[in-house]
Every structure is written in structure tokens, then in C-alpha cells.
Amino acid sequence: MEKRYDAISFSDGGFPIKILRDMQPVYTNKDISVNTWHEQFELLYFVHGGVDVECGFRRFRTEDGDIIIVNPCEAHALCYRSGTPRYHCIMIDPALYSSGADLIVKKYIEPMSKRRLHFNNLIRDNKRVKSIVEELLAECSEKHSAYEIAVQGYIMLLLSELFRNELRAVYSEDEIIRLRRGYEQIAPALRLISENYKHELTLASAVGFSDSNYFSRRYKEIRGCAPSKTRQVN
């Protein structure tokens, strides 16, 4: 599965946040095949759902009001599925939230930027996160006096809520290496799924695994679902 680096530019380098409103994914009848990644923290707020979003090797089908978190350096892609999906996109460069006190930077920001921790990608029932995101969007839209201070405050509030209630995993350096090797092992299987979306596949033998049980365990560890459920949404 191809992964392409996405160089994100900001109109104001001194205040690197980008808001893209009322976005709509391009229609395609093909499976997700190209993932992009970047260093920035990204949040997608789906006013209307109907989109499959892939983050890493996990896939989610969005509903109205869902929020998707794309962790820094996490490969991701969107694929239109049904209805009239519409979403807002918030892109935040690390420079905007990594200039705080040393304790905050070392304890929270550095592990996030170095991919040692991952927030939940799908946020569906956290009203606090949704409220903060809506306030942040309003501040960026209205741009009242000193709105930059308010925006930075909302970003820190958002991160604190994610750390408290939406932290999915914290990894050591050794675990990061192990997971990367695991990704490399199952990548051929994901490529086959993408190329043969409508066909039944015996994935283990197709990608060179003689032990189907071992393949299934490794696949579930990385993807979060069994190979037999790869066509369903996690």
C-alpha cells in the first residue's frame, strides 16, 4: 500500500493552524490504495458521515457528528461510500503547541510527536471533545480581538481531554520497532485486499505465511480485526 508524504503549508508561519471547512471526499468506487502522512496533528469533524477513513491499518466508517483524530506521522486516507458526506478539517503544526513549559513539552508533546503514543482515531461519544472543537472552529471563523490566544487555549484544552480520555496506546522504543516490523509483515496482505476488493482470498498462503493461525494473530494485533473481517469496518 503506497504511502506518500504530504508537505503541509500554512499561510501564517507564526500561527500554523489551517481550517478547511465543508470538505467533501472525491467519489471513487475503488478501495483505499494511497495513504498520505505528515508531521501535523489533524482532526476531521464529520457534519455528515458516509466516509471510510483509514488511519494506520485501522478503518472506520463515519457517522454524523463523528470526529477522527489523525496522529502525527500516521498514514491515513479517505474514501467516499454513501450519502452526502461533509466535514471540517483542522490541521495543527507542532510549533503551535510545543512551545509551552518544559514539563508539558517533555511529558506530553515530545512522546506525541515521536509517535510513542496514539490517541483513539474515532471519537463518537465524547461531548467534551466535540464542544471544544466547535468553540475552536468558531474562534477561527469569527477572528475577534486576541483570537489567537483563545485558539491556542482551545488546542491545549483539546489535547488535555485527549490525554485524559482518548489515549489508545503508549509505546516504548522497542515496541515501536516491533510494530513497524509487524506492519511490514502484513503490508502484502493489505495490498492484495486493495487489489482484489470483490474477491475471496486465502490471505495467509497468498502472502507467504505457512501458519494461518500465526498470520491471523499478527494481523489482528496490527489491524485490530481478524483477516476474515477485513472487508468490514472496525
mmCIF file of C-alpha atoms in Angstrom:
data_model
loop_
_atom_site.group_PDB
_atom_site.id
_atom_site.type_symbol
_atom_site.label_atom_id
_atom_site.label_comp_id
_atom_site.label_asym_id
_atom_site.label_seq_id
_atom_site.Cartn_x
_atom_site.Cartn_y
_atom_site.Cartn_z
ATOM 1 C CA MET A 1 0.000 0.000 0.000
ATOM 2 C CA GLU A 2 1.544 3.264 -1.133
ATOM 3 C CA LYS A 3 2.342 5.909 1.483
ATOM 4 C CA ARG A 4 3.011 9.434 0.282
ATOM 5 C CA TYR A 5 4.435 12.304 2.311
ATOM 6 C CA ASP A 6 2.164 15.339 2.345
ATOM 7 C CA ALA A 7 4.014 18.646 2.807
ATOM 8 C CA ILE A 8 1.552 20.893 4.637
ATOM 9 C CA SER A 9 1.889 24.638 4.137
ATOM 10 C CA PHE A 10 0.415 27.374 6.327
ATOM 11 C CA SER A 11 -0.423 30.916 5.279
ATOM 12 C CA ASP A 12 0.929 32.262 8.579
ATOM 13 C CA GLY A 13 4.125 30.578 9.709
ATOM 14 C CA GLY A 14 3.895 32.323 13.059
ATOM 15 C CA PHE A 15 0.449 30.848 13.738
ATOM 16 C CA PRO A 16 0.436 27.483 11.931
ATOM 17 C CA ILE A 17 -3.153 26.280 12.004
ATOM 18 C CA LYS A 18 -5.284 25.549 8.941
ATOM 19 C CA ILE A 19 -9.068 25.225 8.876
ATOM 20 C CA LEU A 20 -10.722 23.665 5.809
ATOM 21 C CA ARG A 21 -14.496 23.896 6.026
ATOM 22 C CA ASP A 22 -17.237 21.912 4.322
ATOM 23 C CA MET A 23 -14.921 19.450 2.642
ATOM 24 C CA GLN A 24 -16.281 16.560 0.588
ATOM 25 C CA PRO A 25 -14.309 13.442 -0.387
ATOM 26 C CA VAL A 26 -13.914 12.686 -4.063
ATOM 27 C CA TYR A 27 -16.206 9.871 -5.198
ATOM 28 C CA THR A 28 -14.460 6.622 -6.068
ATOM 29 C CA ASN A 29 -15.644 3.042 -6.430
ATOM 30 C CA LYS A 30 -12.163 1.756 -5.660
ATOM 31 C CA ASP A 31 -10.758 0.678 -2.330
ATOM 32 C CA ILE A 32 -8.340 2.932 -0.445
ATOM 33 C CA SER A 33 -4.929 2.449 -2.079
ATOM 34 C CA VAL A 34 -2.896 5.611 -1.397
ATOM 35 C CA ASN A 35 -2.193 6.848 2.116
ATOM 36 C CA THR A 36 -0.616 10.184 2.982
ATOM 37 C CA TRP A 37 1.232 11.171 6.126
ATOM 38 C CA HIS A 38 2.588 14.357 7.674
ATOM 39 C CA GLU A 39 4.017 15.627 10.962
ATOM 40 C CA GLN A 40 0.969 17.742 11.770
ATOM 41 C CA PHE A 41 -1.877 16.819 14.106
ATOM 42 C CA GLU A 42 -5.102 16.515 12.087
ATOM 43 C CA LEU A 43 -8.725 16.447 13.175
ATOM 44 C CA LEU A 44 -11.709 15.718 10.921
ATOM 45 C CA TYR A 45 -15.163 16.710 12.178
ATOM 46 C CA PHE A 46 -17.885 14.991 10.162
ATOM 47 C CA VAL A 47 -21.040 17.085 9.988
ATOM 48 C CA HIS A 48 -22.442 14.319 7.764
ATOM 49 C CA GLY A 49 -20.877 10.872 7.612
ATOM 50 C CA GLY A 50 -20.714 8.299 4.852
ATOM 51 C CA VAL A 51 -16.930 8.049 4.541
ATOM 52 C CA ASP A 52 -14.468 5.267 5.255
ATOM 53 C CA VAL A 53 -11.354 6.614 6.947
ATOM 54 C CA GLU A 54 -8.192 4.574 7.273
ATOM 55 C CA CYS A 55 -5.649 5.510 9.956
ATOM 56 C CA GLY A 56 -2.592 3.294 10.033
ATOM 57 C CA PHE A 57 -4.127 -0.120 9.342
ATOM 58 C CA ARG A 58 -7.420 0.598 11.090
ATOM 59 C CA ARG A 59 -10.539 1.500 9.159
ATOM 60 C CA PHE A 60 -13.611 3.357 10.392
ATOM 61 C CA ARG A 61 -16.942 4.206 8.800
ATOM 62 C CA THR A 62 -18.061 7.651 9.876
ATOM 63 C CA GLU A 63 -21.483 8.742 11.060
ATOM 64 C CA ASP A 64 -22.935 12.216 11.550
ATOM 65 C CA GLY A 65 -21.077 14.077 14.300
ATOM 66 C CA ASP A 66 -18.056 11.763 14.385
ATOM 67 C CA ILE A 67 -14.563 13.109 14.967
ATOM 68 C CA ILE A 68 -11.491 11.425 13.503
ATOM 69 C CA ILE A 69 -8.060 12.065 15.016
ATOM 70 C CA VAL A 70 -5.043 11.575 12.749
ATOM 71 C CA ASN A 71 -1.985 11.244 14.935
ATOM 72 C CA PRO A 72 1.275 12.919 13.827
ATOM 73 C CA CYS A 73 3.073 10.852 11.143
ATOM 74 C CA GLU A 74 0.146 8.413 10.887
ATOM 75 C CA ALA A 75 -0.677 7.260 7.364
ATOM 76 C CA HIS A 76 -4.310 7.946 6.510
ATOM 77 C CA ALA A 77 -6.805 8.089 3.648
ATOM 78 C CA LEU A 78 -10.487 8.849 2.997
ATOM 79 C CA CYS A 79 -12.833 7.005 0.687
ATOM 80 C CA TYR A 80 -16.384 8.105 -0.174
ATOM 81 C CA ARG A 81 -19.018 5.443 0.451
ATOM 82 C CA SER A 82 -22.552 6.812 0.553
ATOM 83 C CA GLY A 83 -24.838 9.780 1.061
ATOM 84 C CA THR A 84 -23.623 13.383 1.006
ATOM 85 C CA PRO A 85 -20.666 13.423 3.412
ATOM 86 C CA ARG A 86 -19.309 16.758 4.595
ATOM 87 C CA TYR A 87 -16.585 17.505 7.121
ATOM 88 C CA HIS A 88 -14.354 20.208 8.552
ATOM 89 C CA CYS A 89 -10.597 19.659 8.691
ATOM 90 C CA ILE A 90 -8.275 21.179 11.304
ATOM 91 C CA MET A 91 -4.525 20.951 10.684
ATOM 92 C CA ILE A 92 -2.238 21.984 13.533
ATOM 93 C CA ASP A 93 1.541 22.184 13.260
ATOM 94 C CA PRO A 94 3.522 21.051 16.353
ATOM 95 C CA ALA A 95 5.056 24.541 16.575
ATOM 96 C CA LEU A 96 1.687 25.838 17.788
ATOM 97 C CA TYR A 97 1.506 23.577 20.849
ATOM 98 C CA SER A 98 5.136 22.637 21.580
ATOM 99 C CA SER A 99 6.305 25.993 22.938
ATOM 100 C CA GLY A 100 4.855 25.614 26.433
ATOM 101 C CA ALA A 101 6.534 24.860 29.749
ATOM 102 C CA ASP A 102 9.331 22.268 29.701
ATOM 103 C CA LEU A 103 7.290 19.841 31.822
ATOM 104 C CA ILE A 104 4.393 19.898 29.349
ATOM 105 C CA VAL A 105 6.668 19.508 26.328
ATOM 106 C CA LYS A 106 8.696 16.618 27.757
ATOM 107 C CA LYS A 107 5.811 14.761 29.386
ATOM 108 C CA TYR A 108 3.169 15.118 26.692
ATOM 109 C CA ILE A 109 4.234 16.816 23.458
ATOM 110 C CA GLU A 110 7.504 15.023 22.687
ATOM 111 C CA PRO A 111 6.047 11.485 23.038
ATOM 112 C CA MET A 112 3.158 12.505 20.773
ATOM 113 C CA SER A 113 5.454 13.982 18.118
ATOM 114 C CA LYS A 114 7.770 10.949 18.249
ATOM 115 C CA ARG A 115 4.845 8.537 17.686
ATOM 116 C CA ARG A 116 5.265 6.928 21.108
ATOM 117 C CA LEU A 117 1.619 7.447 21.921
ATOM 118 C CA HIS A 118 -1.555 7.239 19.857
ATOM 119 C CA PHE A 119 -4.939 8.784 20.542
ATOM 120 C CA ASN A 120 -8.102 6.945 19.572
ATOM 121 C CA ASN A 121 -8.783 7.644 15.917
ATOM 122 C CA LEU A 122 -12.576 7.512 16.142
ATOM 123 C CA ILE A 123 -14.290 9.734 18.713
ATOM 124 C CA ARG A 124 -18.035 9.262 18.713
ATOM 125 C CA ASP A 125 -19.474 9.857 22.189
ATOM 126 C CA ASN A 126 -17.112 12.366 23.805
ATOM 127 C CA LYS A 127 -19.238 15.507 24.129
ATOM 128 C CA ARG A 128 -16.372 17.434 25.709
ATOM 129 C CA VAL A 129 -14.135 16.975 22.662
ATOM 130 C CA LYS A 130 -16.964 17.967 20.334
ATOM 131 C CA SER A 131 -17.685 21.125 22.354
ATOM 132 C CA ILE A 132 -14.017 22.187 22.319
ATOM 133 C CA VAL A 133 -13.747 21.580 18.574
ATOM 134 C CA GLU A 134 -16.862 23.666 17.885
ATOM 135 C CA GLU A 135 -15.514 26.532 20.021
ATOM 136 C CA LEU A 136 -12.176 26.314 18.218
ATOM 137 C CA LEU A 137 -13.874 26.438 14.816
ATOM 138 C CA ALA A 138 -15.953 29.435 15.897
ATOM 139 C CA GLU A 139 -12.889 31.358 17.094
ATOM 140 C CA CYS A 140 -11.046 30.697 13.832
ATOM 141 C CA SER A 141 -14.090 31.807 11.831
ATOM 142 C CA GLU A 142 -15.008 34.964 13.742
ATOM 143 C CA LYS A 143 -11.437 36.138 14.494
ATOM 144 C CA HIS A 144 -12.337 38.520 17.272
ATOM 145 C CA SER A 145 -9.629 40.513 19.039
ATOM 146 C CA ALA A 146 -6.915 38.243 20.506
ATOM 147 C CA TYR A 147 -8.491 35.185 18.894
ATOM 148 C CA GLU A 148 -5.030 33.623 18.553
ATOM 149 C CA ILE A 149 -4.779 33.383 22.339
ATOM 150 C CA ALA A 150 -8.199 31.754 22.541
ATOM 151 C CA VAL A 151 -7.374 29.314 19.724
ATOM 152 C CA GLN A 152 -4.142 28.212 21.377
ATOM 153 C CA GLY A 153 -6.036 27.770 24.633
ATOM 154 C CA TYR A 154 -8.661 25.570 22.973
ATOM 155 C CA ILE A 155 -5.927 23.474 21.369
ATOM 156 C CA MET A 156 -4.358 22.821 24.766
ATOM 157 C CA LEU A 157 -7.803 22.009 26.205
ATOM 158 C CA LEU A 158 -8.381 19.588 23.349
ATOM 159 C CA LEU A 159 -5.055 17.847 23.938
ATOM 160 C CA SER A 160 -5.704 17.586 27.683
ATOM 161 C CA GLU A 161 -9.067 15.924 27.037
ATOM 162 C CA LEU A 162 -7.497 13.516 24.535
ATOM 163 C CA PHE A 163 -4.757 12.597 27.017
ATOM 164 C CA ARG A 164 -7.304 12.031 29.783
ATOM 165 C CA ASN A 165 -9.947 10.049 27.950
ATOM 166 C CA GLU A 166 -8.868 9.149 24.411
ATOM 167 C CA LEU A 167 -5.355 7.747 24.800
ATOM 168 C CA ARG A 168 -5.295 4.420 22.958
ATOM 169 C CA ALA A 169 -1.693 3.290 23.382
ATOM 170 C CA VAL A 170 1.714 4.333 24.718
ATOM 171 C CA TYR A 171 4.709 2.596 23.186
ATOM 172 C CA SER A 172 8.351 2.160 24.177
ATOM 173 C CA GLU A 173 11.060 2.470 21.535
ATOM 174 C CA ASP A 174 11.307 -1.352 21.326
ATOM 175 C CA GLU A 175 7.547 -1.648 20.828
ATOM 176 C CA ILE A 176 7.643 0.898 18.020
ATOM 177 C CA ILE A 177 10.295 -1.191 16.238
ATOM 178 C CA ARG A 178 8.250 -4.380 16.770
ATOM 179 C CA LEU A 179 5.081 -2.779 15.437
ATOM 180 C CA ARG A 180 6.900 -1.397 12.406
ATOM 181 C CA ARG A 181 8.117 -4.909 11.592
ATOM 182 C CA GLY A 182 4.581 -6.185 12.045
ATOM 183 C CA TYR A 183 3.276 -3.581 9.599
ATOM 184 C CA GLU A 184 5.859 -4.732 7.072
ATOM 185 C CA GLN A 185 4.729 -8.348 7.520
ATOM 186 C CA ILE A 186 1.053 -7.744 6.802
ATOM 187 C CA ALA A 187 1.518 -4.977 4.197
ATOM 188 C CA PRO A 188 1.403 -7.510 1.292
ATOM 189 C CA ALA A 189 -1.937 -8.806 2.605
ATOM 190 C CA LEU A 190 -3.405 -5.299 2.674
ATOM 191 C CA ARG A 191 -2.151 -4.697 -0.843
ATOM 192 C CA LEU A 192 -3.924 -7.877 -2.009
ATOM 193 C CA ILE A 193 -7.140 -6.792 -0.307
ATOM 194 C CA SER A 194 -6.946 -3.434 -2.048
ATOM 195 C CA GLU A 195 -6.347 -5.032 -5.450
ATOM 196 C CA ASN A 196 -8.992 -7.754 -5.030
ATOM 197 C CA TYR A 197 -11.729 -5.945 -3.165
ATOM 198 C CA LYS A 198 -14.616 -8.059 -4.515
ATOM 199 C CA HIS A 199 -12.917 -11.453 -4.426
ATOM 200 C CA GLU A 200 -12.448 -14.046 -1.694
ATOM 201 C CA LEU A 201 -8.797 -14.528 -0.737
ATOM 202 C CA THR A 202 -6.828 -17.033 1.315
ATOM 203 C CA LEU A 203 -4.546 -14.335 2.645
ATOM 204 C CA ALA A 204 -2.059 -16.353 4.691
ATOM 205 C CA SER A 205 -0.850 -18.530 1.823
ATOM 206 C CA ALA A 206 -1.184 -15.693 -0.675
ATOM 207 C CA VAL A 207 1.389 -13.582 1.178
ATOM 208 C CA GLY A 208 3.734 -16.417 2.126
ATOM 209 C CA PHE A 209 2.613 -17.466 5.641
ATOM 210 C CA SER A 210 2.584 -21.234 6.147
ATOM 211 C CA ASP A 211 0.876 -20.961 9.546
ATOM 212 C CA SER A 212 -2.547 -19.368 9.093
ATOM 213 C CA ASN A 213 -3.138 -19.099 12.866
ATOM 214 C CA TYR A 214 0.090 -17.149 13.348
ATOM 215 C CA PHE A 215 -0.811 -14.903 10.433
ATOM 216 C CA SER A 216 -4.254 -14.271 11.935
ATOM 217 C CA ARG A 217 -2.754 -13.339 15.315
ATOM 218 C CA ARG A 218 -0.257 -10.943 13.759
ATOM 219 C CA TYR A 219 -2.906 -9.415 11.523
ATOM 220 C CA LYS A 220 -5.313 -8.833 14.423
ATOM 221 C CA GLU A 221 -2.539 -7.387 16.597
ATOM 222 C CA ILE A 222 -1.731 -4.767 13.962
ATOM 223 C CA ARG A 223 -5.117 -4.112 12.319
ATOM 224 C CA GLY A 224 -7.444 -4.645 15.243
ATOM 225 C CA CYS A 225 -9.685 -7.202 13.491
ATOM 226 C CA ALA A 226 -9.356 -10.742 12.161
ATOM 227 C CA PRO A 227 -8.496 -11.289 8.456
ATOM 228 C CA SER A 228 -11.953 -12.729 7.813
ATOM 229 C CA LYS A 229 -13.421 -9.363 8.820
ATOM 230 C CA THR A 230 -11.147 -7.139 6.757
ATOM 231 C CA ARG A 231 -13.980 -6.076 4.481
ATOM 232 C CA GLN A 232 -15.966 -4.832 7.463
ATOM 233 C CA VAL A 233 -15.420 -1.575 9.290
ATOM 234 C CA ASN A 234 -13.635 -1.723 12.644
#
